[in-house]
XYZ file of C-alpha atoms in Angstrom:
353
model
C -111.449 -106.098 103.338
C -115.139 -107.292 104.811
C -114.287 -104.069 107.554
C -113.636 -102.232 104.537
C -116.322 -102.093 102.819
C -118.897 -102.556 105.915
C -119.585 -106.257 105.185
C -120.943 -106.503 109.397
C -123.735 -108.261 111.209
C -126.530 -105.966 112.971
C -124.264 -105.033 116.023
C -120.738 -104.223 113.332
C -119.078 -108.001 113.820
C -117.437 -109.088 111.001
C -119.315 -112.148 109.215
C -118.791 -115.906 108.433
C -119.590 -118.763 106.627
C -119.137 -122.347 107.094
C -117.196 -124.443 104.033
C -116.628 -128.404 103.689
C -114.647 -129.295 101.012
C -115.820 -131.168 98.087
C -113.770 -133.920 96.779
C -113.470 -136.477 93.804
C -115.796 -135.795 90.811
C -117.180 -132.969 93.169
C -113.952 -130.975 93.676
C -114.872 -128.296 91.014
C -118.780 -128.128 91.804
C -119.643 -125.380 94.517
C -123.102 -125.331 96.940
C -124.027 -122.532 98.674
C -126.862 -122.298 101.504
C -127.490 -118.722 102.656
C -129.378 -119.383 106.098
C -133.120 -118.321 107.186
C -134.239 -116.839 109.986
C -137.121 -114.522 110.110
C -136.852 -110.817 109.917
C -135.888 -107.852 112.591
C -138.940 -105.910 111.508
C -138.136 -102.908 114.092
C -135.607 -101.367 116.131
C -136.256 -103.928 119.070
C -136.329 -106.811 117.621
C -133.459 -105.970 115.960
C -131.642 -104.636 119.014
C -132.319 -107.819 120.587
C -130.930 -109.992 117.836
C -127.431 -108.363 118.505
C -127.196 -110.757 121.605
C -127.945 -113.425 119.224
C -126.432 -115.563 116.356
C -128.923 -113.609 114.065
C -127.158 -110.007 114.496
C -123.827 -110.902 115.696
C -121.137 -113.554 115.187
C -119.479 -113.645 118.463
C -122.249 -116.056 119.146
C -121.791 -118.284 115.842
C -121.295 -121.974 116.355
C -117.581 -122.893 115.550
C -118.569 -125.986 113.799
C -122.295 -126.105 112.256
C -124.124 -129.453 111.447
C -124.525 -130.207 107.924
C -127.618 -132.236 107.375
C -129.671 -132.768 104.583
C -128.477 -131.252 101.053
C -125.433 -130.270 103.255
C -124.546 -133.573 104.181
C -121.115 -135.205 102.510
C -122.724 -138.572 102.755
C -123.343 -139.999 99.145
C -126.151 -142.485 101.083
C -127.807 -138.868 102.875
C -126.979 -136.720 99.712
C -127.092 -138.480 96.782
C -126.281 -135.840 93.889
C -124.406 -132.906 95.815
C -122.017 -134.657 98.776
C -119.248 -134.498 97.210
C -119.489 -131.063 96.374
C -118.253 -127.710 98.543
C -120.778 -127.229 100.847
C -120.828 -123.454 102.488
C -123.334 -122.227 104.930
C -122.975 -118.091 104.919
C -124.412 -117.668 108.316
C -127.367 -114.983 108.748
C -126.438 -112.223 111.189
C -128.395 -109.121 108.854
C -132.282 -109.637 109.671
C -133.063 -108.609 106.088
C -132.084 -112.047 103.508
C -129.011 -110.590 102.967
C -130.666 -107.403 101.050
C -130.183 -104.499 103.244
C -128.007 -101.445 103.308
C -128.473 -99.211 105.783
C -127.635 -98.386 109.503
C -129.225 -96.764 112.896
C -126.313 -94.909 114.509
C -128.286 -93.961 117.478
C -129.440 -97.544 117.837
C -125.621 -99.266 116.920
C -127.091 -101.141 113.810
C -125.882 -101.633 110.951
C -128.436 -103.277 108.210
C -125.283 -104.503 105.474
C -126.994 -107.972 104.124
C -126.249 -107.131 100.890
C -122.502 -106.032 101.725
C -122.431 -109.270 103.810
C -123.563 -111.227 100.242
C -121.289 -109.304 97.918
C -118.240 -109.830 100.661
C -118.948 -113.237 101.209
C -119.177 -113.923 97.559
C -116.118 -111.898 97.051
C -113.665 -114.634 99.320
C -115.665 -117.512 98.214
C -114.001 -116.922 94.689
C -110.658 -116.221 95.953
C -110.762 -119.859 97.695
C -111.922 -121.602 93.870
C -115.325 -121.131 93.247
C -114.308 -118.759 90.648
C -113.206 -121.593 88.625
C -116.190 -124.249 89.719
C -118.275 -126.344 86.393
C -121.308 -126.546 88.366
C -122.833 -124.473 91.301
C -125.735 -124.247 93.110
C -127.288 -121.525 95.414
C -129.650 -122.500 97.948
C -131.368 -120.544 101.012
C -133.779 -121.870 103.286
C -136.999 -119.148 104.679
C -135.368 -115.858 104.656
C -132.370 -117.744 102.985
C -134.496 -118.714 100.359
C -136.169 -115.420 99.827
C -132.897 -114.594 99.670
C -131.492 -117.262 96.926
C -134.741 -115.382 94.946
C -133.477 -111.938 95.337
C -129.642 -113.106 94.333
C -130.034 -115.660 92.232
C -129.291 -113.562 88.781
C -126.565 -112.063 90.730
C -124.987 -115.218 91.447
C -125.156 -116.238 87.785
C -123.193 -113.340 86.789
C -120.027 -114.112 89.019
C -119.631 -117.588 86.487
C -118.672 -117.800 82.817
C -121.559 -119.275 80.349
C -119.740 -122.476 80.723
C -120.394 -123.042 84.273
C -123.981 -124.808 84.968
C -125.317 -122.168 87.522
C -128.990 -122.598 89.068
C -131.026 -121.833 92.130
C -132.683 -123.511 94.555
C -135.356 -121.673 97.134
C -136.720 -123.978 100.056
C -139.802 -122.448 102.285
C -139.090 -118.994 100.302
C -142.320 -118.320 99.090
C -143.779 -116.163 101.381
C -147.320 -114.852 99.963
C -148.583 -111.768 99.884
C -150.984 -112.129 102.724
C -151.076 -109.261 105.469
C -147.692 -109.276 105.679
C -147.057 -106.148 107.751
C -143.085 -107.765 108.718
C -142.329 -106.970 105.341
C -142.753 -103.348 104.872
C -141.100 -102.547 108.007
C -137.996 -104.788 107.260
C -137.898 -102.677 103.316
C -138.064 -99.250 105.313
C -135.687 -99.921 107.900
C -132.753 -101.625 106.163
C -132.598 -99.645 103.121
C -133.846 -102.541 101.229
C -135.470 -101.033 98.123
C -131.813 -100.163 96.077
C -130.860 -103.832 95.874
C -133.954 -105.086 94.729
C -134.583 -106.099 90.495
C -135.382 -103.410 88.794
C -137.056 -105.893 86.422
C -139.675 -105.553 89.525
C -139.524 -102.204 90.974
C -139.857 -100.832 87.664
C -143.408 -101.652 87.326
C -144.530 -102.341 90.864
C -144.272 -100.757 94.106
C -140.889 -101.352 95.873
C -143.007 -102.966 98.689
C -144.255 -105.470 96.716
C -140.834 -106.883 95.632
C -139.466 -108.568 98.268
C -142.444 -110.847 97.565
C -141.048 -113.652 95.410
C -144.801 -114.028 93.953
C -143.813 -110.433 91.888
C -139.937 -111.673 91.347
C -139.854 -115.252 90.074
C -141.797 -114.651 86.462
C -138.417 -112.470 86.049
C -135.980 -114.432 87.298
C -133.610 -115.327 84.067
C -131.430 -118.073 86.014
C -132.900 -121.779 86.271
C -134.733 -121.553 89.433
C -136.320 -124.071 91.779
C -139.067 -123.589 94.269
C -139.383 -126.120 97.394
C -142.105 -125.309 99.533
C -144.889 -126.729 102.249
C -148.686 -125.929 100.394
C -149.078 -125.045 104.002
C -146.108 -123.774 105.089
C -145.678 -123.760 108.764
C -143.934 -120.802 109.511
C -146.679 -118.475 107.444
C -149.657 -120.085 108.933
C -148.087 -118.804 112.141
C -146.391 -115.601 111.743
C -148.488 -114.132 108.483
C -151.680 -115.849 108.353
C -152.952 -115.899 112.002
C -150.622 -113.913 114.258
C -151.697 -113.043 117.405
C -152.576 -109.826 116.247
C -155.465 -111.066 114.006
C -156.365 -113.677 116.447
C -157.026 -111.895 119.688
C -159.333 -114.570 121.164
C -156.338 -117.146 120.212
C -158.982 -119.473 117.890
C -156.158 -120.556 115.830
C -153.809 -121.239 118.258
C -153.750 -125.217 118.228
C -154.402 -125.369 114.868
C -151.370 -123.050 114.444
C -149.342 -125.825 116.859
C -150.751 -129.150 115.223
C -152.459 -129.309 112.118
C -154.590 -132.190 113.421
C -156.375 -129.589 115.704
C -157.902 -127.247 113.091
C -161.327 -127.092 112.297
C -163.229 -127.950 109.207
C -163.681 -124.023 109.005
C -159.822 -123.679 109.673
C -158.717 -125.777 107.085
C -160.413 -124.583 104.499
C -159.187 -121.154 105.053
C -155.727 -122.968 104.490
C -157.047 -124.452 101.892
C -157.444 -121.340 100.150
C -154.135 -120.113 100.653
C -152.962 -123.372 99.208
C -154.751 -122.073 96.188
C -153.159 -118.351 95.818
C -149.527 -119.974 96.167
C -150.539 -122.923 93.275
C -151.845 -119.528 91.471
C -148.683 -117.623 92.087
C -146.368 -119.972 90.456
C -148.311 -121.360 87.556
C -146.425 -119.269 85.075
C -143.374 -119.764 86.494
C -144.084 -123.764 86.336
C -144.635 -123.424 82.392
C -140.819 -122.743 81.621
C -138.890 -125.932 81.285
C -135.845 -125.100 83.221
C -137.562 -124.227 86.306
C -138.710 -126.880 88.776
C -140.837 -127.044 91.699
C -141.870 -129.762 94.412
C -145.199 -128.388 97.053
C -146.255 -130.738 98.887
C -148.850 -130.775 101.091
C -147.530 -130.661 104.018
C -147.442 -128.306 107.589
C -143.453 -128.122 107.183
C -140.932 -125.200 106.654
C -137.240 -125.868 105.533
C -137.035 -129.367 103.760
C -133.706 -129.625 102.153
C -131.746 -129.060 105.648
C -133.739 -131.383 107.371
C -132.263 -135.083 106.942
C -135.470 -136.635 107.775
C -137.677 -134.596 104.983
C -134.788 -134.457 102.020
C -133.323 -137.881 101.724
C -134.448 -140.935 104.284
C -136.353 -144.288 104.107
C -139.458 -142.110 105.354
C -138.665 -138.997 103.536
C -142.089 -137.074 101.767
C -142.858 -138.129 98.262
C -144.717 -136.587 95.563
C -144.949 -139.503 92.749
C -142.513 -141.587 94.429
C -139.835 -138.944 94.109
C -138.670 -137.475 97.626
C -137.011 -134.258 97.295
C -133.410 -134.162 96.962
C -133.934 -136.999 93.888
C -136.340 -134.524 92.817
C -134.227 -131.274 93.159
C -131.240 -133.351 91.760
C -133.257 -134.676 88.518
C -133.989 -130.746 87.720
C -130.335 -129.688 88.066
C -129.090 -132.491 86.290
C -131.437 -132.463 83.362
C -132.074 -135.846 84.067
C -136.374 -135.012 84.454
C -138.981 -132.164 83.937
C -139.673 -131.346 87.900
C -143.207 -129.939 88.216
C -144.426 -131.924 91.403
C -147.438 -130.328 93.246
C -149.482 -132.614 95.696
C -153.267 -133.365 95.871
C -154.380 -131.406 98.736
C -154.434 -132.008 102.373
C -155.172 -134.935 103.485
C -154.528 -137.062 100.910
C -150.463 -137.220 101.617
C -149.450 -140.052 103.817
C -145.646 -139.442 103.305
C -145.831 -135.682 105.347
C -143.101 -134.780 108.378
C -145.658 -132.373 109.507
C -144.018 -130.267 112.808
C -146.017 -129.898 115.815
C -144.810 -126.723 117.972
C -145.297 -126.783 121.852
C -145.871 -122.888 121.484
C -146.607 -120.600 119.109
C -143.864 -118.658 117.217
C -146.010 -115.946 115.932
């Protein structure tokens, strides 16, 4: 079937996912992660993820580590380990959104075949009949829970509590050249919401700045105020930084200048901007903290330990479960940097942008 219909990584492998098996009162409640993983913004880069577990699932892990709001350990996980857990592996270089191919190059761009094929079997093997379910996506993953998360709703009945989770997915607007070559190249533009591209340039929505004020599904937003991944690859790449000034401010936040941080500061300020009317609705939560991090909820150390980051007390996977449970109004954004004690900020030994 995924042959079929063209369900394939970049270089035409078929697809996979990882599934654990919920169990007791969790046995009817469904998670799924779609995983992150940057972009293949042009025909290198994309090339070059076929020899990789990005474009091509000969080179997929047989078993995968879950960790965080994967884990099946009740003291690790307290609301969702008893759930099924899937990870749909990433192998499309466009959040699961593309439809295209590059005969001449042997690529096929099928994210969104890979998401409607993947969804397709996860039903077959009882999701369709799940009370409770929860998508989730981490960086591209969580750009992608954005982009899919109305879609997802639709596979349920009304009766089944369906909502949306997006960790390190908010990638802003900010000379973000990655983007419109990823759109152009995969054939990205047809499977984005019209609700967007009906009023705004295709371009701009596969930024989930111009998606979330539309998204109808309960929808939650984790993210770093200074998220580590953007301050690399979209705010100071090498290509605006010639003479490589941000370059150990980019690997340790403790190395920036006064000058630096307020810069970072600023874009701080244009992502509290971007979701303050999506923060208004009560059935959407968020949690930024300020922190130099990048995918929380997989991490165990930054969703549910003794040292875990807090924003009132309340580290993130209580937080994320209070909001899908109804049990607490989740609207948690962080004085800014420094004031946070509780931060697992990473510190990089090179640059990744």
């Amino acid at each position: 079937f995924v042959v079929l219909i063209c369900a394939v990584c970049l270089d035409g492998t078929i697809p996979g996912y990882h599934l654990h098996r919920g169990f007791g009162t969790g046995a009817n409640s469904w998670l799924v992660q779609l995983e992150g993983g940057g972009w293949c913004n042009n025909l290198k880069s994309c090339i070059y993820r076929k020899t990789t577990h990005r474009g091509s699932s000969t080179y997929f892990e047989k078993q995968y580590p879950f960790t965080g709001i994967l884990s099946n350990r009740a003291e690790e996980n307290p609301d969702f380990f008893n759930w099924n857990r899937v990870k749909i592996r990433y192998c499309d270089g466009a959040s699961f959104a593309g439809d295209s191919e590059d005969k001449a190059s042997g690529l096929q761009f099928r994210g969104q075949r890979i998401w409607l094929a993947s969804m397709e079997d996860l039903m077959s093997k009882g999701m369709h009949s799940a009370n409770q379910a929860l998508l989730s996506g981490c960086s591209a993953g969580g750009l992608a829970s954005i982009l899919h998360c109305d879609e997802f709703r639709t596979l349920f009945p009304l009766s089944t509590k369906v909502k949306c989770l997006s960790d390190a997915g908010l990638f802003m607007d900010a000379n973000f050249v990655t983007y419109h070559f990823v759109f152009i190249l995969q054939g990205v533009k047809k499977n984005l919401p019209t609700t967007c591209t009906d009023r705004l340039d295709p371009t701009s929505c596969f930024f989930p700045q111009n998606l979330i004020a539309n998204i109808k599904t309960p929808l939650f937003l984790l993210n770093a105020a200074y998220d580590a991944w953007q301050v690399q690859a979209s705010l100071a790449p090498p290509t605006a930084d010639p003479h490589g000034n941000w370059h150990d401010c980019k690997l340790n936040n403790e190395r920036c200048s006064a000058t630096q941080i307020q810069f970072l500061q600023g874009f701080r300020n244009e992502m509290l901007n971007a979701v303050k009317g999506f923060g208004t609705s009560k059935q959407n939560g968020l949690f930024i903290n300020s922190c130099f991090a990048h995918c929380q909820s997989e991490r165990q150390d930054t969703w549910f330990a003794d040292d875990s980051p807090i924003i009132n007390n309340k580290p993130v996977a209580i937080a994320v479960g209070d909001w899908y449970f109804d049990r607490a109004s989740v609207k948690a954004i962080d004085c800014a940097y420094p004031c946070d004690t509780t931060c697992h900020n990473l510190v990089f030994k090179r640059t990744i942008g």
